[in-house]
Coordinates of C-alpha atoms in Angstrom, one line a residue:
M1 CA -65.5 132.1 204.5
E2 CA -65.6 128.8 206.9
L3 CA -63.2 125.8 207.2
E4 CA -66.5 124.2 205.4
D5 CA -66.9 126.0 202.7
F6 CA -63.2 125.3 201.4
A7 CA -64.1 122.1 201.8
D8 CA -66.7 121.7 200.0
E9 CA -65.0 124.2 197.2
I10 CA -62.6 121.3 197.1
E11 CA -64.6 118.6 197.1
V12 CA -66.5 119.9 194.3
I13 CA -63.2 120.6 192.0
C14 CA -62.1 117.0 193.1
M15 CA -65.1 115.5 191.5
T16 CA -64.7 117.2 188.1
G17 CA -61.6 116.7 185.3
T18 CA -58.8 114.7 186.0
P19 CA -56.5 114.4 188.5
S20 CA -53.8 116.3 186.1
E21 CA -56.8 118.9 185.4
R22 CA -57.4 119.1 189.3
V23 CA -53.4 119.5 190.4
E24 CA -53.7 122.9 188.0
V25 CA -57.1 124.5 189.5
L26 CA -55.7 123.8 193.1
R27 CA -52.7 125.4 192.2
R28 CA -54.6 127.9 190.8
R29 CA -56.7 128.7 193.5
L30 CA -53.8 128.9 195.8
D31 CA -52.4 132.1 194.5
D32 CA -55.9 133.6 196.1
F33 CA -54.1 132.7 199.7
T34 CA -52.1 134.3 202.1
P35 CA -49.4 132.2 204.1
G36 CA -52.1 131.4 207.6
E37 CA -55.1 132.2 206.0
I38 CA -57.9 130.1 206.5
G39 CA -58.4 127.6 203.4
R40 CA -55.2 127.8 202.3
A41 CA -53.7 124.6 204.1
E42 CA -56.9 122.6 202.9
F43 CA -56.1 123.6 199.7
L44 CA -52.2 122.2 200.1
T45 CA -54.0 119.4 201.7
A46 CA -56.2 118.7 198.7
L47 CA -53.1 119.7 196.2
A48 CA -51.2 117.0 198.4
G49 CA -53.6 114.3 197.3
E50 CA -53.8 115.3 193.8
L51 CA -50.5 115.6 193.3
N52 CA -49.9 111.7 194.8
L53 CA -52.4 110.2 192.4
V54 CA -50.5 111.5 189.8
E55 CA -47.4 109.7 191.2
D56 CA -45.4 113.4 191.2
H57 CA -44.8 112.0 195.1
D58 CA -41.9 115.1 195.5
G59 CA -44.5 117.6 194.8
A60 CA -47.6 116.1 197.0
R61 CA -44.3 115.9 199.6
Q62 CA -43.6 119.3 199.1
A63 CA -47.6 120.2 199.3
S64 CA -48.2 118.3 202.3
L65 CA -45.0 120.1 204.2
A66 CA -46.5 123.1 202.8
A67 CA -49.5 122.8 204.2
I68 CA -48.3 121.7 208.1
E69 CA -46.0 124.8 207.9
D70 CA -48.9 127.1 207.1
G71 CA -50.9 125.8 210.7
G72 CA -54.3 126.6 209.3
P73 CA -57.1 124.3 210.0
T74 CA -57.7 121.6 207.8
E75 CA -60.1 118.4 207.7
L76 CA -57.5 115.6 208.0
D77 CA -54.0 116.6 209.6
P78 CA -52.1 116.5 206.3
R79 CA -49.9 114.7 208.0
C80 CA -52.0 111.5 207.0
G81 CA -51.0 112.7 203.7
L82 CA -47.7 113.2 204.0
L83 CA -47.6 109.1 205.2
M84 CA -49.8 107.7 202.6
N85 CA -47.9 109.7 199.8
D86 CA -44.3 108.3 201.5
L87 CA -45.6 105.1 201.6
D88 CA -46.7 105.3 197.8
A89 CA -43.6 106.4 196.8
G90 CA -41.8 103.9 198.9
E91 CA -39.8 106.2 201.4
H92 CA -40.5 103.5 204.5
E93 CA -37.9 105.7 206.6
R94 CA -39.7 108.7 205.7
A95 CA -43.0 107.4 206.8
D96 CA -42.4 105.8 209.6
E97 CA -40.6 109.1 211.1
V98 CA -44.2 110.8 209.9
L99 CA -45.8 107.5 211.8
K100 CA -43.4 108.2 214.9
D101 CA -44.6 112.0 214.6
L102 CA -48.0 110.9 214.0
L103 CA -48.3 108.9 217.1
G104 CA -47.4 111.5 219.7
R105 CA -50.3 113.1 218.0
A106 CA -52.5 110.6 218.8
R107 CA -51.1 109.9 222.2
T108 CA -52.1 114.3 222.9
G109 CA -55.3 113.4 221.9
A110 CA -54.6 115.8 218.7
L111 CA -55.9 113.0 216.4
G112 CA -59.4 111.8 215.7
S113 CA -60.9 108.7 214.4
V114 CA -61.5 109.6 211.0
E115 CA -57.4 110.7 211.4
C116 CA -56.5 107.1 213.0
E117 CA -58.4 105.1 209.7
W118 CA -56.7 107.2 207.2
I119 CA -53.5 106.0 208.7
A120 CA -54.7 102.6 209.3
G121 CA -55.5 102.3 205.7
S122 CA -52.9 103.6 204.4
L123 CA -50.2 101.2 206.1
E124 CA -52.6 98.2 205.0
K125 CA -52.6 99.5 201.5
A126 CA -48.5 99.4 202.2
G127 CA -48.9 96.0 203.4
R128 CA -48.4 96.7 206.7
L129 CA -51.1 95.2 208.2
R130 CA -49.6 94.8 212.4
Q131 CA -49.6 98.6 212.4
A132 CA -52.6 99.0 210.4
L133 CA -54.0 97.1 213.1
R134 CA -52.7 99.0 216.1
W135 CA -54.3 102.2 214.3
F136 CA -57.5 100.4 213.6
T137 CA -58.0 99.9 217.1
L138 CA -57.2 103.0 218.8
P139 CA -60.8 104.8 218.1
L140 CA -61.9 102.0 220.1
L141 CA -60.1 101.9 223.5
D142 CA -62.2 104.0 225.1
V143 CA -65.4 101.9 224.1
H144 CA -66.4 98.5 225.5
P145 CA -67.1 96.2 222.5
A146 CA -70.3 95.5 224.6
D147 CA -71.5 99.1 224.2
V148 CA -72.0 98.7 220.4
E149 CA -73.6 101.7 219.9
D150 CA -70.8 104.0 220.5
V151 CA -68.2 101.5 218.8
D152 CA -66.6 103.5 215.3
L153 CA -67.6 101.5 212.5
P154 CA -65.0 102.0 210.3
A155 CA -62.3 101.1 212.2
L156 CA -64.4 97.9 213.0
H157 CA -64.4 97.3 209.8
G158 CA -61.3 97.8 208.9
R159 CA -60.0 95.8 212.2
Y160 CA -61.6 93.0 211.3
R161 CA -60.1 93.1 207.3
V162 CA -56.6 92.8 209.0
R163 CA -57.6 90.5 211.9
R164 CA -58.5 88.4 208.7
E165 CA -55.8 88.7 206.8
L166 CA -53.8 88.5 209.7
G167 CA -55.3 84.9 211.1
L168 CA -56.3 86.4 214.2
P169 CA -58.8 84.8 216.0
L170 CA -62.1 86.9 216.5
D171 CA -62.4 88.8 219.7
M172 CA -64.8 91.0 221.4
Y173 CA -64.5 93.7 218.6
D174 CA -64.7 91.2 216.4
H175 CA -67.9 90.2 217.6
A176 CA -69.3 93.8 218.6
R177 CA -69.2 93.8 214.4
D178 CA -70.9 91.1 214.0
E179 CA -74.0 92.2 216.5
W180 CA -73.9 95.6 215.4
L181 CA -74.3 94.4 211.1
A182 CA -77.6 92.0 212.4
L183 CA -78.5 94.8 214.2
E184 CA -78.6 96.8 210.7
K185 CA -79.7 93.8 208.7
E186 CA -82.6 94.0 211.3
L187 CA -83.4 97.1 210.6
E188 CA -83.3 96.9 207.2
E189 CA -86.0 94.1 207.4
N190 CA -88.0 95.3 210.0
P191 CA -87.9 99.5 209.2
D192 CA -90.9 100.0 211.9
L193 CA -88.4 98.6 214.9

């Protein structure tokens, strides 16, 4: 099986039952894998997310660390979930260490826009708005705001939201977001364009 097949299976699991029930299903499914086998790290990452939902922060941390140690492919770097869990648990020193590791990975190109947005969202939720702004901006650095069609819209939305919360003035990326939204609205109203 390919990683995307496991991701599809996990999606189905995570749409049924309660978080506690999903934790049990994911744990049972993990028994089918050996360390390093494709799919194991993805299931560990999903387990960490569900454990975080039931506020088992120690269990979530251990599952994230196991996914990192496994080293197998995942759709989302398990360090993102580890950061979210540490922030939710109030473990700010741990979160800062994870954030430092993630920044190093971002600098080497090992993280994509989805990870940057996940990190930014976790920081925003934790009230760390300046850091959230930085992470929402990272996927935009290689794109000129005038090239609206190349701009990462979720990053633009998050960045706009955080900048409003911080009371910062509109900048070129905020204007690019507004232009993109105007284009979307025009296409909705005139589908023949």
